[in-house]
PDB file of C-alpha atoms in Angstrom:
ATOM      1  CA  MET A 273      -0.975  77.055-150.510  1.00 77.00           C
ATOM      2  CA  ASP A 274      -3.585  76.216-153.142  1.00 83.00           C
ATOM      3  CA  HIS A 275      -6.974  75.962-151.465  1.00 84.00           C
ATOM      4  CA  LEU A 276      -7.696  72.286-152.150  1.00 84.00           C
ATOM      5  CA  PRO A 277      -4.381  70.791-150.945  1.00 84.00           C
ATOM      6  CA  GLY A 278      -4.553  73.241-148.047  1.00 88.00           C
ATOM      7  CA  ASN A 279      -7.869  71.752-147.002  1.00 91.00           C
ATOM      8  CA  LEU A 280      -6.497  68.222-147.408  1.00 90.00           C
ATOM      9  CA  LEU A 281      -3.529  69.053-145.157  1.00 93.00           C
ATOM     10  CA  VAL A 282      -5.863  70.427-142.480  1.00 94.00           C
ATOM     11  CA  ALA A 283      -7.951  67.249-142.727  1.00 92.00           C
ATOM     12  CA  GLY A 284      -4.839  65.083-142.367  1.00 92.00           C
ATOM     13  CA  LEU A 285      -3.488  67.072-139.430  1.00 95.00           C
ATOM     14  CA  LEU A 286      -6.822  67.021-137.608  1.00 94.00           C
ATOM     15  CA  GLY A 287      -7.050  63.290-138.241  1.00 92.00           C
ATOM     16  CA  LEU A 288      -3.573  62.818-136.749  1.00 93.00           C
ATOM     17  CA  ALA A 289      -4.474  64.990-133.760  1.00 93.00           C
ATOM     18  CA  GLY A 290      -7.611  62.930-133.268  1.00 91.00           C
ATOM     19  CA  ASP A 291      -5.576  59.723-133.254  1.00 91.00           C
ATOM     20  CA  VAL A 292      -3.034  61.177-130.813  1.00 90.00           C
ATOM     21  CA  THR A 293      -5.751  62.316-128.390  1.00 88.00           C
ATOM     22  CA  GLY A 294      -7.782  59.146-128.625  1.00 87.00           C
ATOM     23  CA  GLY A 295     -10.762  60.781-130.319  1.00 86.00           C
ATOM     24  CA  GLU A 296     -10.946  63.989-128.252  1.00 85.00           C
ATOM     25  CA  LEU A 297     -11.412  66.055-131.426  1.00 86.00           C
ATOM     26  CA  ARG A 298     -14.709  64.382-132.264  1.00 85.00           C
ATOM     27  CA  ARG A 299     -16.812  64.549-129.124  1.00 89.00           C
ATOM     28  CA  PRO A 300     -20.106  66.440-128.755  1.00 89.00           C
ATOM     29  CA  ASP A 301     -18.944  67.977-125.461  1.00 91.00           C
ATOM     30  CA  ARG A 302     -15.817  69.493-126.971  1.00 92.00           C
ATOM     31  CA  ARG A 303     -15.071  72.649-128.930  1.00 94.00           C
ATOM     32  CA  LEU A 304     -12.115  73.255-131.227  1.00 95.00           C
ATOM     33  CA  ARG A 305     -10.113  76.431-131.667  1.00 96.00           C
ATOM     34  CA  LEU A 306      -7.968  76.137-134.792  1.00 97.00           C
ATOM     35  CA  GLY A 307      -5.232  78.334-136.211  1.00 97.00           C
ATOM     36  CA  PHE A 308      -3.281  77.412-139.353  1.00 97.00           C
ATOM     37  CA  ALA A 309      -0.809  79.243-141.584  1.00 96.00           C
ATOM     38  CA  PHE A 310       0.303  78.138-145.056  1.00 95.00           C
ATOM     39  CA  PRO A 311       3.773  79.618-145.615  1.00 93.00           C
ATOM     40  CA  ALA A 312       4.638  77.770-148.852  1.00 90.00           C
ATOM     41  CA  PHE A 313       3.124  75.895-151.755  1.00 87.00           C
ATOM     42  CA  GLY A 314       3.043  72.129-151.601  1.00 85.00           C
ATOM     43  CA  GLU A 315       4.478  70.209-154.538  1.00 83.00           C
ATOM     44  CA  LEU A 316       3.254  67.031-156.225  1.00 80.00           C
ATOM     45  CA  GLU A 317       6.652  65.409-155.777  1.00 82.00           C
ATOM     46  CA  GLY A 318       8.356  65.038-152.416  1.00 83.00           C
ATOM     47  CA  ASP A 319       7.221  63.262-149.259  1.00 87.00           C
ATOM     48  CA  VAL A 320       5.005  65.149-146.804  1.00 91.00           C
ATOM     49  CA  GLU A 321       5.358  64.395-143.103  1.00 93.00           C
ATOM     50  CA  LEU A 322       2.602  65.261-140.632  1.00 95.00           C
ATOM     51  CA  HIS A 323       3.640  66.102-137.080  1.00 95.00           C
ATOM     52  CA  CYS A 324       1.616  66.504-133.886  1.00 94.00           C
ATOM     53  CA  GLY A 325       3.071  67.543-130.531  1.00 92.00           C
ATOM     54  CA  GLY A 326       2.441  69.886-127.653  1.00 80.00           C
ATOM     55  CA  ALA A 327       1.041  69.475-124.188  1.00 75.00           C
ATOM     56  CA  GLY A 328      -2.147  70.129-122.297  1.00 78.00           C
ATOM     57  CA  ASP A 329      -5.208  71.206-124.257  1.00 88.00           C
ATOM     58  CA  THR A 330      -3.254  72.684-127.189  1.00 94.00           C
ATOM     59  CA  LEU A 331      -1.576  70.573-129.847  1.00 95.00           C
ATOM     60  CA  GLU A 332       1.027  71.876-132.284  1.00 96.00           C
ATOM     61  CA  LEU A 333       0.618  70.612-135.839  1.00 96.00           C
ATOM     62  CA  ALA A 334       2.872  70.811-138.888  1.00 96.00           C
ATOM     63  CA  ALA A 335       3.100  69.478-142.434  1.00 94.00           C
ATOM     64  CA  ILE A 336       6.693  69.377-143.668  1.00 94.00           C
ATOM     65  CA  GLN A 337       7.737  68.572-147.226  1.00 92.00           C
ATOM     66  CA  SER A 338      11.164  67.674-148.600  1.00 88.00           C
ATOM     67  CA  VAL A 339      11.794  68.521-152.258  1.00 83.00           C
ATOM     68  CA  GLY A 340      15.221  68.405-153.934  1.00 80.00           C
ATOM     69  CA  GLY A 341      17.108  68.418-150.654  1.00 80.00           C
ATOM     70  CA  THR A 342      15.132  71.353-149.274  1.00 85.00           C
ATOM     71  CA  THR A 343      12.819  70.867-146.320  1.00 89.00           C
ATOM     72  CA  ARG A 344      10.129  73.429-145.574  1.00 90.00           C
ATOM     73  CA  ASP A 345       6.919  73.902-143.673  1.00 91.00           C
ATOM     74  CA  ILE A 346       3.912  74.002-145.953  1.00 91.00           C
ATOM     75  CA  CYS A 347       1.379  74.142-143.128  1.00 94.00           C
ATOM     76  CA  ARG A 348       1.748  74.897-139.434  1.00 96.00           C
ATOM     77  CA  GLY A 349      -0.824  75.497-136.762  1.00 96.00           C
ATOM     78  CA  THR A 350      -2.457  74.639-133.474  1.00 96.00           C
ATOM     79  CA  VAL A 351      -5.663  73.049-132.279  1.00 96.00           C
ATOM     80  CA  THR A 352      -6.985  73.715-128.792  1.00 95.00           C
ATOM     81  CA  VAL A 353      -9.615  71.375-127.370  1.00 93.00           C
ATOM     82  CA  LEU A 354     -12.075  73.144-125.063  1.00 92.00           C
ATOM     83  CA  PRO A 355     -15.148  72.060-123.114  1.00 90.00           C
ATOM     84  CA  GLU A 356     -18.316  72.720-125.132  1.00 80.00           C
ATOM     85  CA  PRO A 357     -21.100  74.427-123.190  1.00 69.00           C
ATOM     86  CA  ALA A 358     -24.564  72.902-123.401  1.00 56.00           C
ATOM     87  CA  LEU A 359     -25.377  74.861-126.548  1.00 51.00           C
ATOM     88  CA  LEU A 360     -26.577  72.314-129.063  1.00 51.00           C
ATOM     89  CA  GLU A 361     -29.267  70.576-127.016  1.00 53.00           C
ATOM     90  CA  PRO A 362     -31.631  73.608-126.859  1.00 47.00           C
ATOM     91  CA  VAL A 363     -31.308  74.018-130.612  1.00 52.00           C
ATOM     92  CA  LEU A 364     -32.433  70.523-131.520  1.00 52.00           C
ATOM     93  CA  PRO A 365     -36.162  70.846-130.634  1.00 48.00           C
ATOM     94  CA  GLU A 366     -36.317  74.082-132.611  1.00 49.00           C
ATOM     95  CA  VAL A 367     -35.223  72.436-135.860  1.00 50.00           C
ATOM     96  CA  ALA A 368     -36.599  68.933-135.303  1.00 44.00           C
ATOM     97  CA  ALA A 369     -39.919  69.719-136.973  1.00 43.00           C
ATOM     98  CA  ALA A 370     -38.116  70.834-140.134  1.00 44.00           C
ATOM     99  CA  THR A 371     -35.835  67.786-140.297  1.00 42.00           C
ATOM    100  CA  PRO A 372     -37.163  64.765-142.217  1.00 39.00           C
ATOM    101  CA  ALA A 373     -36.573  61.335-140.758  1.00 37.00           C
ATOM    102  CA  ALA A 374     -33.302  59.754-141.812  1.00 35.00           C
ATOM    103  CA  GLU A 375     -33.378  56.635-143.935  1.00 35.00           C
ATOM    104  CA  PRO A 376     -31.539  53.743-142.266  1.00 32.00           C
ATOM    105  CA  ALA A 377     -28.615  52.136-144.019  1.00 31.00           C
ATOM    106  CA  ALA A 378     -26.631  48.995-143.508  1.00 31.00           C
ATOM    107  CA  GLY A 379     -24.425  49.156-140.430  1.00 32.00           C
ATOM    108  CA  SER A 380     -24.805  51.263-137.344  1.00 28.00           C
ATOM    109  CA  GLY A 381     -23.303  54.466-136.065  1.00 29.00           C
ATOM    110  CA  ARG A 382     -22.216  55.512-132.583  1.00 27.00           C
ATOM    111  CA  GLY A 383     -24.516  54.317-129.842  1.00 28.00           C
ATOM    112  CA  GLY A 384     -26.286  51.944-132.216  1.00 27.00           C
ATOM    113  CA  THR A 385     -27.940  54.691-134.260  1.00 28.00           C
ATOM    114  CA  ALA A 386     -28.391  54.094-137.986  1.00 27.00           C
ATOM    115  CA  THR A 387     -25.952  55.628-140.434  1.00 30.00           C
ATOM    116  CA  LEU A 388     -27.632  58.129-142.755  1.00 31.00           C
ATOM    117  CA  ALA A 389     -28.073  56.721-146.254  1.00 32.00           C
ATOM    118  CA  ALA A 390     -29.486  59.938-147.666  1.00 37.00           C
ATOM    119  CA  PRO A 391     -28.431  62.943-145.534  1.00 43.00           C
ATOM    120  CA  ALA A 392     -31.455  64.866-144.310  1.00 45.00           C
ATOM    121  CA  GLU A 393     -29.937  68.214-145.245  1.00 46.00           C
ATOM    122  CA  ARG A 394     -30.082  67.395-148.944  1.00 47.00           C
ATOM    123  CA  ALA A 395     -33.831  66.914-148.631  1.00 48.00           C
ATOM    124  CA  LEU A 396     -34.139  70.365-147.053  1.00 56.00           C
ATOM    125  CA  ALA A 397     -32.026  72.403-149.464  1.00 72.00           C
ATOM    126  CA  ALA A 398     -31.194  72.078-153.144  1.00 87.00           C
ATOM    127  CA  PRO A 399     -27.416  71.967-153.671  1.00 91.00           C
ATOM    128  CA  ALA A 400     -25.702  75.073-154.992  1.00 92.00           C
ATOM    129  CA  ASP A 401     -24.515  75.227-158.585  1.00 91.00           C
ATOM    130  CA  PRO A 402     -21.444  72.920-158.632  1.00 92.00           C
ATOM    131  CA  LYS A 403     -19.601  75.363-160.876  1.00 93.00           C
ATOM    132  CA  LEU A 404     -19.748  78.058-158.176  1.00 92.00           C
ATOM    133  CA  VAL A 405     -17.875  75.824-155.728  1.00 92.00           C
ATOM    134  CA  HIS A 406     -15.554  74.231-158.313  1.00 91.00           C
ATOM    135  CA  ARG A 407     -17.055  70.768-157.977  1.00 90.00           C
ATOM    136  CA  ALA A 408     -17.818  68.406-160.868  1.00 86.00           C
ATOM    137  CA  ASP A 409     -19.780  65.831-158.856  1.00 86.00           C
ATOM    138  CA  LEU A 410     -23.015  67.107-157.316  1.00 86.00           C
ATOM    139  CA  SER A 411     -22.606  64.736-154.357  1.00 86.00           C
ATOM    140  CA  THR A 412     -19.448  66.624-153.310  1.00 89.00           C
ATOM    141  CA  VAL A 413     -21.248  69.987-153.114  1.00 93.00           C
ATOM    142  CA  MET A 414     -21.519  70.868-149.418  1.00 93.00           C
ATOM    143  CA  LEU A 415     -23.569  74.045-149.742  1.00 95.00           C
ATOM    144  CA  GLY A 416     -27.206  74.668-150.473  1.00 95.00           C
ATOM    145  CA  ALA A 417     -28.231  77.357-152.931  1.00 94.00           C
ATOM    146  CA  PRO A 418     -27.309  80.787-151.500  1.00 95.00           C
ATOM    147  CA  THR A 419     -29.787  83.359-150.235  1.00 94.00           C
ATOM    148  CA  GLU A 420     -28.977  87.027-149.652  1.00 91.00           C
ATOM    149  CA  THR A 421     -30.720  89.541-147.427  1.00 92.00           C
ATOM    150  CA  GLU A 422     -31.145  93.229-148.209  1.00 89.00           C
ATOM    151  CA  ASP A 423     -28.273  94.103-145.887  1.00 87.00           C
ATOM    152  CA  GLY A 424     -25.865  91.861-147.813  1.00 86.00           C
ATOM    153  CA  GLU A 425     -25.731  88.683-145.725  1.00 92.00           C
ATOM    154  CA  ILE A 426     -25.259  85.565-147.869  1.00 94.00           C
ATOM    155  CA  THR A 427     -26.287  82.271-146.257  1.00 96.00           C
ATOM    156  CA  CYS A 428     -26.076  78.641-147.390  1.00 96.00           C
ATOM    157  CA  ALA A 429     -27.201  75.408-145.789  1.00 96.00           C
ATOM    158  CA  VAL A 430     -24.364  73.008-144.964  1.00 95.00           C
ATOM    159  CA  LEU A 431     -25.045  69.699-146.687  1.00 93.00           C
ATOM    160  CA  ARG A 432     -23.317  66.405-145.960  1.00 87.00           C
ATOM    161  CA  CYS A 433     -20.817  65.083-148.461  1.00 81.00           C
ATOM    162  CA  PRO A 434     -20.699  61.257-148.498  1.00 78.00           C
ATOM    163  CA  ALA A 435     -16.940  61.362-149.069  1.00 72.00           C
ATOM    164  CA  LEU A 436     -16.363  63.425-145.908  1.00 71.00           C
ATOM    165  CA  ALA A 437     -19.239  62.404-143.649  1.00 74.00           C
ATOM    166  CA  ALA A 438     -17.998  60.198-140.838  1.00 73.00           C
ATOM    167  CA  PRO A 439     -20.147  57.177-139.966  1.00 74.00           C
ATOM    168  CA  GLY A 440     -22.490  57.618-137.055  1.00 82.00           C
ATOM    169  CA  ASP A 441     -24.573  60.430-135.660  1.00 87.00           C
ATOM    170  CA  LEU A 442     -21.897  63.142-135.356  1.00 90.00           C
ATOM    171  CA  ARG A 443     -20.291  65.410-137.935  1.00 91.00           C
ATOM    172  CA  ASP A 444     -16.551  65.581-138.391  1.00 90.00           C
ATOM    173  CA  PRO A 445     -14.924  69.028-137.934  1.00 91.00           C
ATOM    174  CA  ILE A 446     -13.448  68.942-141.453  1.00 91.00           C
ATOM    175  CA  GLU A 447     -17.019  69.035-142.812  1.00 92.00           C
ATOM    176  CA  VAL A 448     -17.397  72.573-141.476  1.00 94.00           C
ATOM    177  CA  ILE A 449     -13.986  73.625-142.835  1.00 95.00           C
ATOM    178  CA  GLU A 450     -14.817  72.196-146.270  1.00 94.00           C
ATOM    179  CA  ALA A 451     -18.169  74.013-146.290  1.00 95.00           C
ATOM    180  CA  ALA A 452     -16.326  77.254-145.497  1.00 96.00           C
ATOM    181  CA  ARG A 453     -13.808  76.558-148.292  1.00 94.00           C
ATOM    182  CA  GLN A 454     -16.624  76.097-150.779  1.00 95.00           C
ATOM    183  CA  LEU A 455     -18.369  79.248-149.537  1.00 96.00           C
ATOM    184  CA  VAL A 456     -15.199  81.273-150.138  1.00 95.00           C
ATOM    185  CA  LEU A 457     -15.024  79.950-153.703  1.00 94.00           C
ATOM    186  CA  MET A 458     -18.673  80.834-154.242  1.00 93.00           C
ATOM    187  CA  LEU A 459     -18.234  84.322-152.794  1.00 93.00           C
ATOM    188  CA  GLY A 460     -15.295  84.951-155.075  1.00 90.00           C
ATOM    189  CA  HIS A 461     -17.671  84.678-158.031  1.00 89.00           C
ATOM    190  CA  LEU A 462     -20.902  86.062-156.567  1.00 87.00           C
ATOM    191  CA  ALA A 463     -19.519  88.879-154.433  1.00 86.00           C
ATOM    192  CA  ASN A 464     -16.142  89.701-155.969  1.00 83.00           C
ATOM    193  CA  GLY A 465     -16.762  88.907-159.635  1.00 84.00           C
ATOM    194  CA  HIS A 466     -13.804  86.552-160.064  1.00 88.00           C
ATOM    195  CA  ALA A 467     -13.449  84.648-163.322  1.00 90.00           C
ATOM    196  CA  PHE A 468     -13.755  80.876-163.024  1.00 90.00           C
ATOM    197  CA  ASP A 469     -10.062  80.350-163.830  1.00 90.00           C
ATOM    198  CA  THR A 470      -8.938  82.578-160.929  1.00 90.00           C
ATOM    199  CA  HIS A 471      -6.510  80.828-158.570  1.00 91.00           C
ATOM    200  CA  VAL A 472      -7.362  80.932-154.857  1.00 92.00           C
ATOM    201  CA  VAL A 473      -4.453  80.582-152.435  1.00 92.00           C
ATOM    202  CA  TRP A 474      -4.862  80.070-148.699  1.00 93.00           C
ATOM    203  CA  ILE A 475      -2.811  82.295-146.385  1.00 93.00           C
ATOM    204  CA  ASP A 476      -4.382  81.655-142.957  1.00 95.00           C
ATOM    205  CA  LEU A 477      -7.249  79.678-141.470  1.00 97.00           C
ATOM    206  CA  ALA A 478      -8.797  80.224-138.048  1.00 97.00           C
ATOM    207  CA  ALA A 479     -11.892  78.604-136.608  1.00 97.00           C
ATOM    208  CA  ASP A 480     -13.813  78.330-133.342  1.00 97.00           C
ATOM    209  CA  ILE A 481     -16.353  75.561-133.905  1.00 96.00           C
ATOM    210  CA  PRO A 482     -18.110  72.678-132.167  1.00 95.00           C
ATOM    211  CA  ALA A 483     -15.979  69.553-132.397  1.00 93.00           C
ATOM    212  CA  ALA A 484     -18.835  67.241-133.382  1.00 92.00           C
ATOM    213  CA  PRO A 485     -22.296  68.712-134.034  1.00 91.00           C
ATOM    214  CA  PRO A 486     -25.122  66.173-134.370  1.00 91.00           C
ATOM    215  CA  ALA A 487     -25.344  64.869-137.928  1.00 88.00           C
ATOM    216  CA  GLY A 488     -29.081  65.590-138.024  1.00 87.00           C
ATOM    217  CA  LEU A 489     -28.706  69.223-136.942  1.00 91.00           C
ATOM    218  CA  PRO A 490     -29.262  71.482-139.987  1.00 93.00           C
ATOM    219  CA  LEU A 491     -26.328  73.888-140.120  1.00 95.00           C
ATOM    220  CA  ARG A 492     -25.856  77.110-142.082  1.00 96.00           C
ATOM    221  CA  VAL A 493     -22.809  79.174-142.960  1.00 97.00           C
ATOM    222  CA  SER A 494     -23.066  82.893-143.579  1.00 96.00           C
ATOM    223  CA  TRP A 495     -20.985  85.867-144.655  1.00 94.00           C
ATOM    224  CA  ARG A 496     -21.799  89.563-144.819  1.00 91.00           C
ATOM    225  CA  ARG A 497     -20.584  91.836-147.599  1.00 84.00           C
ATOM    226  CA  PRO A 498     -18.058  94.314-146.164  1.00 80.00           C
ATOM    227  CA  PRO A 499     -17.964  97.932-147.307  1.00 75.00           C
ATOM    228  CA  GLY A 500     -15.469  98.899-149.962  1.00 69.00           C
ATOM    229  CA  LYS A 501     -13.971  97.190-152.974  1.00 69.00           C
ATOM    230  CA  ALA A 502     -12.681  93.620-152.906  1.00 67.00           C
ATOM    231  CA  ARG A 503      -8.893  93.201-152.877  1.00 67.00           C
ATOM    232  CA  PRO A 504      -6.681  90.305-154.042  1.00 64.00           C
ATOM    233  CA  ARG A 505      -5.917  89.441-150.408  1.00 73.00           C
ATOM    234  CA  THR A 506      -9.218  89.077-148.607  1.00 84.00           C
ATOM    235  CA  ALA A 507     -10.261  87.904-145.155  1.00 89.00           C
ATOM    236  CA  PHE A 508     -13.569  86.042-145.228  1.00 93.00           C
ATOM    237  CA  ASP A 509     -15.232  86.002-141.801  1.00 95.00           C
ATOM    238  CA  MET A 510     -17.989  83.388-141.785  1.00 96.00           C
ATOM    239  CA  GLY A 511     -20.499  82.332-139.164  1.00 97.00           C
ATOM    240  CA  LEU A 512     -21.829  78.860-138.365  1.00 97.00           C
ATOM    241  CA  HIS A 513     -25.468  78.667-137.247  1.00 96.00           C
ATOM    242  CA  ALA A 514     -28.249  76.244-136.346  1.00 93.00           C
ATOM    243  CA  GLY A 515     -31.728  77.693-136.039  1.00 88.00           C
ATOM    244  CA  ALA A 516     -31.372  81.006-134.191  1.00 88.00           C
ATOM    245  CA  ALA A 517     -28.165  79.904-132.435  1.00 91.00           C
ATOM    246  CA  ASP A 518     -24.690  81.075-133.441  1.00 94.00           C
ATOM    247  CA  LEU A 519     -22.438  78.040-133.092  1.00 95.00           C
ATOM    248  CA  GLY A 520     -19.050  79.287-134.232  1.00 96.00           C
ATOM    249  CA  THR A 521     -16.882  81.161-136.701  1.00 97.00           C
ATOM    250  CA  VAL A 522     -14.456  80.385-139.508  1.00 97.00           C
ATOM    251  CA  ARG A 523     -12.007  82.918-140.926  1.00 97.00           C
ATOM    252  CA  LEU A 524     -10.123  82.283-144.161  1.00 96.00           C
ATOM    253  CA  VAL A 525      -7.531  84.718-145.484  1.00 95.00           C
ATOM    254  CA  THR A 526      -6.972  84.142-149.190  1.00 93.00           C
ATOM    255  CA  HIS A 527      -5.062  85.657-152.080  1.00 91.00           C
ATOM    256  CA  THR A 528      -6.396  85.498-155.627  1.00 91.00           C
ATOM    257  CA  MET A 529      -4.338  85.501-158.800  1.00 91.00           C
ATOM    258  CA  SER A 530      -4.948  85.344-162.508  1.00 90.00           C
ATOM    259  CA  PRO A 531      -3.580  82.234-164.283  1.00 89.00           C
ATOM    260  CA  ALA A 532      -0.666  84.286-165.643  1.00 92.00           C
ATOM    261  CA  ALA A 533       0.222  85.696-162.225  1.00 92.00           C
ATOM    262  CA  TYR A 534      -0.055  82.239-160.661  1.00 88.00           C
ATOM    263  CA  ARG A 535       2.299  80.721-163.252  1.00 89.00           C
ATOM    264  CA  LYS A 536       4.794  83.504-162.591  1.00 90.00           C
ATOM    265  CA  VAL A 537       4.718  82.953-158.811  1.00 89.00           C
ATOM    266  CA  ARG A 538       5.010  79.174-159.132  1.00 83.00           C
ATOM    267  CA  SER A 539       7.949  79.370-161.541  1.00 80.00           C
ATOM    268  CA  ALA A 540       9.902  81.828-159.390  1.00 66.00           C
TER     269      ALA A 540
END
């Protein structure tokens, strides 16, 4: 699955799961364990049906597309909703001094709090080069400029994208997944030397993340350079952090192809 439609399918399936559970996927006292596979490319033509089933704490999700009389899974996975330990509260005082006050906007968020007009994270970190994350509009860049330590750990602040940011004082889980997607694109160029016309295809996605971190909590995503030479199929293991706390992980397995190789695969 191409990386962008793959991310859109995950967003749609999580949205459906949230509707089915009555909002259980976006609560500060919940944690999400996600596992998705992308067995086939999605096509521009052909209806896509989203399905959500299962029982207990684990939901089974699927995106099924019918093209030319053929029906196939283009995305299938699970989401498990778990209790979230009291992890975020101790982090907040640590970062509060570094977080500028939010500017109020029209309307109110959950609990009567003001919706952020200008996300605080963008005041703390300059956005990354849009070209590195394949974005044309700077407001859709979800990563701050990268920093790298001597031991090869690359870290970026997680910004808030107005198009994805849910109203209120909590983040939506797809914000973290989108930040990880953009980090993988960036790493392809910075760490693996990919040309800008390289095609990135999603194979698998796994994540263990807070369901709804506070919107004002400055988050970071990180990745450490592994030993050895990069391969076309690569597993990117990323961490999610706030202050000194490790909040979760995201793992994306991708395959990269030149434009010629991509055309050959898509025409087969």
